[in-house]
Amino acid sequence: MLSNELRYFFAVATTGSLSTASEQLYVAGSAISRQIHKLETRLGVTLFERHSRGMVLTDAGQILANHVRKNMRDMEFAMAEIQGLKAVRKALVRIACTEGMAFDLLPGVLARFRQQHPAVSFDLQVGTAMQVAEWIRRNDCDVAFQFSLAPERDVEIIATWPAPVLLLLADEHPLVTQPGVAMEDLHHYPLVLPEAGTTLRQLFDLSCRMAGTFLEPAFSSNNFAALYGFTRHTPEALTVCSHFSVLWRAKQDGMTLKTINNSSLSQRTLQIQVPGSKHRPAAVNTFLDLTARELDKEHKQWMAELTLA
């Protein structure tokens, strides 16, 4: 809570007048003036320029007023957070993600969250990595999920996990039982790839060059659902993705994820991002906490299964 000195200072700063502040606070103007003088003496600076028409903040006064205003906003937010601890009130959470996250993982996560918090609604926008990065920097969304090759600027990273590029293929595919899979092994099968320009395709093409091989896709698309469907319905076809993209769907559909012997394919991470220096409502914080725990649990389980395979 603000001291009397700061309360009186801020009232004069916002009204520009001792008399108006006196009326608002029901405190004598002389008492307000004494408190401001006491504050100026303690800080060793002049906070106001006194004019016949009112009180004008000095540079030092403006700095203090900005901090007091921020402190008051933070206190209001804290009170709202405390009130929201018992129940997440009706709210809209705006989410942005890249294509791979919208196929399986996020619909499942959002459905699970809504079972516990039916008052929360979601708006999900899907875009390219560049679009999602711009949306989160412009505060056009509350939370962003995207695969990243490098640290993002002007955003806060809530959680991050390794998201290597993996082969996705049917359980009965010949490569499933092969101990190690190299890039050149993929020549013999219909290859399904995302369009050029995505982080996944960039990594895949780089790995091909480093391995001294050229792989031409039998099918490419900017839509992961189309890539997944084509792979499922084409004998011996295979595609590439992160385990997060098909976290639950792959097992249901009899599909297997398999690593490729190429270190370049391990450079991506999955990040949960929020706008930097922005207050987050209780609903967003609750969603972030539950989602991060859910993804962390699923990632650890997948890593354990991979180790045993």
Short mmCIF file of C-alpha atoms in Angstrom, two decimals:
data_model
loop_
_atom_site.label_atom_id
_atom_site.label_comp_id
_atom_site.label_asym_id
_atom_site.label_seq_id
_atom_site.Cartn_x
_atom_site.Cartn_y
_atom_site.Cartn_z
CA MET A 1 0.00 0.00 0.00
CA LEU A 2 1.14 3.58 -0.65
CA SER A 3 2.33 5.82 2.18
CA ASN A 4 0.53 9.14 2.78
CA GLU A 5 3.45 10.97 1.20
CA LEU A 6 3.11 9.03 -2.05
CA ARG A 7 -0.71 9.11 -2.02
CA TYR A 8 -0.73 12.89 -1.65
CA PHE A 9 2.05 13.31 -4.23
CA PHE A 10 0.22 11.15 -6.77
CA ALA A 11 -3.09 12.93 -6.25
CA VAL A 12 -1.44 16.28 -7.02
CA ALA A 13 0.51 14.74 -9.93
CA THR A 14 -2.69 13.46 -11.57
CA THR A 15 -4.83 16.56 -10.89
CA GLY A 16 -2.15 19.24 -11.25
CA SER A 17 -3.66 21.14 -8.35
CA LEU A 18 -3.37 21.17 -4.57
CA SER A 19 -6.98 22.30 -4.15
CA THR A 20 -8.37 19.57 -6.41
CA ALA A 21 -6.28 16.92 -4.65
CA SER A 22 -7.53 18.28 -1.32
CA GLU A 23 -11.14 17.82 -2.45
CA GLN A 24 -10.50 14.28 -3.69
CA LEU A 25 -8.68 13.15 -0.54
CA TYR A 26 -10.73 15.14 1.99
CA VAL A 27 -7.44 16.42 3.39
CA ALA A 28 -6.44 20.04 3.93
CA GLY A 29 -4.26 21.46 1.19
CA SER A 30 -1.69 22.60 3.75
CA ALA A 31 -1.32 19.01 4.99
CA ILE A 32 -0.82 17.75 1.45
CA SER A 33 1.76 20.47 0.81
CA ARG A 34 3.69 19.52 3.97
CA GLN A 35 3.80 15.84 2.98
CA ILE A 36 5.07 16.67 -0.52
CA HIS A 37 7.74 18.98 0.93
CA LYS A 38 8.76 16.22 3.34
CA LEU A 39 9.06 13.78 0.43
CA GLU A 40 11.13 16.25 -1.61
CA THR A 41 13.45 16.79 1.34
CA ARG A 42 13.91 13.06 1.83
CA LEU A 43 14.64 12.48 -1.87
CA GLY A 44 16.76 15.61 -2.25
CA VAL A 45 14.95 16.73 -5.41
CA THR A 46 12.13 19.06 -6.44
CA LEU A 47 9.10 17.10 -7.60
CA PHE A 48 6.89 19.98 -8.74
CA GLU A 49 7.28 23.38 -10.31
CA ARG A 50 4.85 25.65 -8.45
CA HIS A 51 2.89 28.00 -10.70
CA SER A 52 -0.07 30.26 -10.07
CA ARG A 53 -2.17 28.02 -12.31
CA GLY A 54 -1.15 24.74 -10.73
CA MET A 55 1.57 22.19 -10.00
CA VAL A 56 3.69 20.81 -12.87
CA LEU A 57 5.84 17.74 -12.47
CA THR A 58 9.60 18.10 -12.87
CA ASP A 59 11.58 15.34 -14.62
CA ALA A 60 12.22 13.72 -11.23
CA GLY A 61 8.54 14.05 -10.37
CA GLN A 62 7.53 12.40 -13.64
CA ILE A 63 9.82 9.43 -12.95
CA LEU A 64 8.33 9.00 -9.48
CA ALA A 65 4.76 9.35 -10.78
CA ASN A 66 5.40 6.63 -13.38
CA HIS A 67 6.68 4.28 -10.70
CA VAL A 68 3.77 5.01 -8.37
CA ARG A 69 1.31 4.42 -11.22
CA LYS A 70 2.97 1.08 -12.04
CA ASN A 71 2.94 0.13 -8.36
CA MET A 72 -0.78 0.84 -8.15
CA ARG A 73 -1.49 -1.21 -11.29
CA ASP A 74 0.55 -4.10 -9.93
CA MET A 75 -1.39 -3.96 -6.68
CA GLU A 76 -4.69 -4.08 -8.58
CA PHE A 77 -3.43 -7.03 -10.61
CA ALA A 78 -2.27 -8.80 -7.44
CA MET A 79 -5.70 -8.37 -5.86
CA ALA A 80 -7.34 -9.75 -8.99
CA GLU A 81 -4.93 -12.71 -8.99
CA ILE A 82 -5.73 -13.47 -5.34
CA GLN A 83 -9.45 -13.31 -6.01
CA GLY A 84 -8.95 -15.60 -9.00
CA LEU A 85 -7.13 -18.30 -7.02
CA LYS A 86 -10.35 -19.94 -5.89
CA ALA A 87 -11.83 -20.10 -9.37
CA VAL A 88 -10.72 -18.99 -12.80
CA ARG A 89 -13.38 -16.56 -13.87
CA LYS A 90 -14.93 -16.34 -17.32
CA ALA A 91 -12.11 -15.37 -19.65
CA LEU A 92 -10.83 -15.63 -23.22
CA VAL A 93 -7.30 -16.92 -23.77
CA ARG A 94 -5.82 -16.03 -27.18
CA ILE A 95 -3.34 -18.60 -28.47
CA ALA A 96 -1.07 -18.61 -31.52
CA CYS A 97 0.88 -21.57 -32.83
CA THR A 98 2.63 -22.98 -35.85
CA GLU A 99 1.09 -25.73 -37.97
CA GLY A 100 2.49 -28.78 -36.18
CA MET A 101 1.06 -27.78 -32.80
CA ALA A 102 -2.49 -27.33 -34.10
CA PHE A 103 -2.87 -30.87 -35.45
CA ASP A 104 -3.06 -32.96 -32.29
CA LEU A 105 -1.42 -31.51 -29.21
CA LEU A 106 -3.19 -28.20 -28.66
CA PRO A 107 -6.74 -29.43 -29.36
CA GLY A 108 -6.13 -32.16 -26.79
CA VAL A 109 -4.60 -29.80 -24.22
CA LEU A 110 -7.38 -27.25 -24.61
CA ALA A 111 -10.08 -29.91 -24.28
CA ARG A 112 -8.48 -31.22 -21.08
CA PHE A 113 -8.20 -27.71 -19.64
CA ARG A 114 -11.85 -26.92 -20.42
CA GLN A 115 -12.96 -29.98 -18.48
CA GLN A 116 -11.50 -28.39 -15.34
CA HIS A 117 -12.26 -24.75 -16.21
CA PRO A 118 -15.39 -24.61 -18.41
CA ALA A 119 -15.67 -20.82 -17.97
CA VAL A 120 -12.50 -20.28 -20.03
CA SER A 121 -12.80 -19.89 -23.81
CA PHE A 122 -10.01 -20.12 -26.36
CA ASP A 123 -9.20 -18.50 -29.69
CA LEU A 124 -6.48 -20.33 -31.63
CA GLN A 125 -4.73 -18.73 -34.60
CA VAL A 126 -2.34 -20.80 -36.74
CA GLY A 127 0.42 -19.13 -38.72
CA THR A 128 3.98 -19.43 -39.96
CA ALA A 129 6.89 -19.13 -37.55
CA MET A 130 7.38 -15.50 -38.64
CA GLN A 131 3.70 -14.68 -38.16
CA VAL A 132 3.53 -16.25 -34.71
CA ALA A 133 6.70 -14.40 -33.63
CA GLU A 134 5.17 -11.11 -34.78
CA TRP A 135 1.82 -11.79 -33.08
CA ILE A 136 3.42 -12.48 -29.71
CA ARG A 137 5.68 -9.41 -29.94
CA ARG A 138 2.68 -7.19 -30.80
CA ASN A 139 0.60 -8.61 -27.91
CA ASP A 140 -1.93 -9.94 -30.44
CA CYS A 141 -2.06 -13.18 -28.44
CA ASP A 142 -1.64 -14.18 -24.80
CA VAL A 143 0.36 -17.37 -25.38
CA ALA A 144 2.36 -18.72 -28.32
CA PHE A 145 3.54 -22.26 -29.04
CA GLN A 146 6.18 -22.67 -31.68
CA PHE A 147 9.23 -24.63 -32.71
CA SER A 148 12.34 -22.48 -32.67
CA LEU A 149 15.92 -22.78 -33.89
CA ALA A 150 17.24 -19.76 -31.96
CA PRO A 151 16.31 -17.64 -28.92
CA GLU A 152 13.39 -15.29 -29.62
CA ARG A 153 13.70 -11.58 -28.88
CA ASP A 154 11.23 -9.42 -26.94
CA VAL A 155 9.28 -12.38 -25.57
CA GLU A 156 9.31 -14.32 -22.31
CA ILE A 157 9.95 -18.06 -22.56
CA ILE A 158 7.76 -19.89 -20.03
CA ALA A 159 9.01 -23.40 -20.84
CA THR A 160 11.10 -25.15 -23.47
CA TRP A 161 11.73 -28.77 -24.49
CA PRO A 162 13.94 -30.48 -27.09
CA ALA A 163 11.92 -31.12 -30.24
CA PRO A 164 14.13 -33.15 -32.59
CA VAL A 165 12.99 -33.93 -36.12
CA LEU A 166 11.82 -37.56 -36.20
CA LEU A 167 10.58 -40.03 -38.79
CA LEU A 168 6.87 -40.81 -38.64
CA LEU A 169 5.94 -44.09 -40.31
CA ALA A 170 3.49 -46.97 -39.99
CA ASP A 171 4.18 -49.64 -37.35
CA GLU A 172 4.70 -52.25 -40.10
CA HIS A 173 7.14 -50.10 -42.13
CA PRO A 174 10.46 -51.90 -42.95
CA LEU A 175 12.51 -49.15 -41.24
CA VAL A 176 10.78 -49.62 -37.87
CA THR A 177 12.92 -52.66 -36.99
CA GLN A 178 16.13 -51.26 -38.51
CA PRO A 179 18.58 -50.44 -35.67
CA GLY A 180 19.74 -47.14 -37.13
CA VAL A 181 18.29 -44.99 -39.90
CA ALA A 182 20.51 -42.70 -42.00
CA MET A 183 19.42 -40.04 -44.47
CA GLU A 184 20.39 -42.20 -47.45
CA ASP A 185 18.05 -44.97 -46.22
CA LEU A 186 15.08 -42.74 -47.03
CA HIS A 187 15.73 -42.91 -50.80
CA HIS A 188 13.80 -46.17 -51.10
CA TYR A 189 10.45 -44.91 -49.77
CA PRO A 190 7.84 -42.26 -50.67
CA LEU A 191 8.92 -39.16 -48.76
CA VAL A 192 6.35 -36.66 -47.45
CA LEU A 193 7.69 -33.23 -46.46
CA PRO A 194 6.42 -29.81 -45.35
CA GLU A 195 6.91 -26.90 -47.72
CA ALA A 196 10.26 -25.13 -47.96
CA GLY A 197 10.76 -22.29 -45.48
CA THR A 198 9.50 -24.02 -42.35
CA THR A 199 12.03 -24.67 -39.57
CA LEU A 200 11.50 -28.40 -40.00
CA ARG A 201 12.14 -28.34 -43.75
CA GLN A 202 15.18 -26.09 -43.27
CA LEU A 203 16.71 -28.58 -40.86
CA PHE A 204 15.86 -31.54 -43.06
CA ASP A 205 17.36 -29.99 -46.21
CA LEU A 206 20.48 -28.97 -44.26
CA SER A 207 20.88 -32.52 -42.98
CA CYS A 208 20.56 -33.85 -46.54
CA ARG A 209 23.33 -31.53 -47.74
CA MET A 210 25.57 -32.48 -44.84
CA ALA A 211 24.98 -36.17 -45.61
CA GLY A 212 25.76 -35.56 -49.29
CA THR A 213 22.37 -36.80 -50.47
CA PHE A 214 19.37 -35.34 -52.27
CA LEU A 215 15.85 -36.42 -51.38
CA GLU A 216 12.87 -35.35 -53.46
CA PRO A 217 9.45 -35.57 -51.78
CA ALA A 218 6.65 -37.56 -53.32
CA PHE A 219 4.24 -35.15 -51.65
CA SER A 220 4.67 -31.77 -49.98
CA SER A 221 2.22 -29.36 -48.40
CA ASN A 222 1.95 -26.42 -46.00
CA ASN A 223 -0.73 -28.35 -44.07
CA PHE A 224 0.40 -30.97 -41.56
CA ALA A 225 -2.97 -32.75 -41.54
CA ALA A 226 -2.53 -33.36 -45.28
CA LEU A 227 1.02 -34.65 -44.78
CA TYR A 228 -0.12 -36.96 -42.01
CA GLY A 229 -3.10 -38.28 -43.97
CA PHE A 230 -1.04 -38.91 -47.11
CA THR A 231 1.58 -40.78 -45.08
CA ARG A 232 -1.05 -42.98 -43.41
CA HIS A 233 -2.69 -43.93 -46.69
CA THR A 234 0.42 -44.43 -48.86
CA PRO A 235 2.19 -47.81 -48.50
CA GLU A 236 5.70 -47.48 -46.99
CA ALA A 237 5.50 -43.67 -47.01
CA LEU A 238 7.20 -41.69 -44.27
CA THR A 239 7.23 -38.09 -43.10
CA VAL A 240 9.08 -36.02 -40.52
CA CYS A 241 7.79 -34.14 -37.48
CA SER A 242 8.30 -33.60 -33.76
CA HIS A 243 6.88 -36.03 -31.22
CA PHE A 244 4.85 -33.08 -29.87
CA SER A 245 2.96 -32.79 -33.16
CA VAL A 246 1.50 -36.30 -32.85
CA LEU A 247 1.74 -36.81 -29.10
CA TRP A 248 -1.45 -38.89 -28.80
CA ARG A 249 -2.57 -39.38 -32.40
CA ALA A 250 0.38 -41.53 -33.59
CA LYS A 251 -0.29 -44.41 -31.17
CA GLN A 252 -4.01 -44.31 -31.90
CA ASP A 253 -3.37 -44.63 -35.64
CA GLY A 254 -0.70 -47.34 -35.49
CA MET A 255 2.18 -44.98 -36.32
CA THR A 256 5.75 -45.04 -34.99
CA LEU A 257 8.25 -42.27 -34.35
CA LYS A 258 11.88 -43.09 -35.03
CA THR A 259 15.10 -41.09 -34.73
CA ILE A 260 17.42 -40.39 -37.66
CA ASN A 261 21.18 -40.67 -37.24
CA ASN A 262 21.92 -37.01 -37.91
CA SER A 263 22.82 -34.53 -35.15
CA SER A 264 21.58 -31.54 -37.18
CA LEU A 265 18.01 -32.73 -36.70
CA SER A 266 18.19 -32.15 -32.94
CA GLN A 267 18.54 -28.36 -33.01
CA ARG A 268 14.87 -27.39 -32.61
CA THR A 269 13.08 -26.70 -29.35
CA LEU A 270 9.40 -26.31 -28.55
CA GLN A 271 8.78 -23.06 -26.69
CA ILE A 272 5.80 -21.70 -24.78
CA GLN A 273 6.07 -17.94 -25.15
CA VAL A 274 4.24 -14.93 -23.70
CA PRO A 275 4.63 -11.22 -24.45
CA GLY A 276 7.46 -9.64 -22.49
CA SER A 277 6.64 -7.28 -19.59
CA LYS A 278 2.91 -7.83 -19.75
CA HIS A 279 0.57 -8.66 -16.88
CA ARG A 280 -1.13 -12.02 -17.33
CA PRO A 281 -4.70 -12.64 -16.13
CA ALA A 282 -5.36 -15.51 -13.73
CA ALA A 283 -6.88 -17.66 -16.49
CA VAL A 284 -3.71 -17.36 -18.61
CA ASN A 285 -1.44 -18.19 -15.65
CA THR A 286 -3.54 -21.23 -14.77
CA PHE A 287 -3.47 -22.39 -18.40
CA LEU A 288 0.31 -21.94 -18.59
CA ASP A 289 0.90 -23.89 -15.37
CA LEU A 290 -1.30 -26.82 -16.32
CA THR A 291 -0.05 -26.97 -19.92
CA ALA A 292 3.62 -26.84 -18.96
CA ARG A 293 3.12 -29.68 -16.47
CA GLU A 294 1.19 -31.74 -19.03
CA LEU A 295 3.80 -31.31 -21.76
CA ASP A 296 6.66 -31.98 -19.36
CA LYS A 297 5.03 -35.24 -18.25
CA GLU A 298 4.35 -36.37 -21.82
CA HIS A 299 7.86 -35.43 -22.98
CA LYS A 300 9.49 -37.42 -20.16
CA GLN A 301 7.29 -40.42 -20.94
CA TRP A 302 8.20 -40.24 -24.63
CA MET A 303 11.92 -40.01 -23.79
CA ALA A 304 11.62 -43.08 -21.53
CA GLU A 305 9.90 -45.06 -24.29
CA LEU A 306 12.55 -43.98 -26.80
CA THR A 307 15.33 -45.18 -24.47
CA LEU A 308 13.67 -48.60 -24.14
CA ALA A 309 13.05 -48.98 -27.88
#
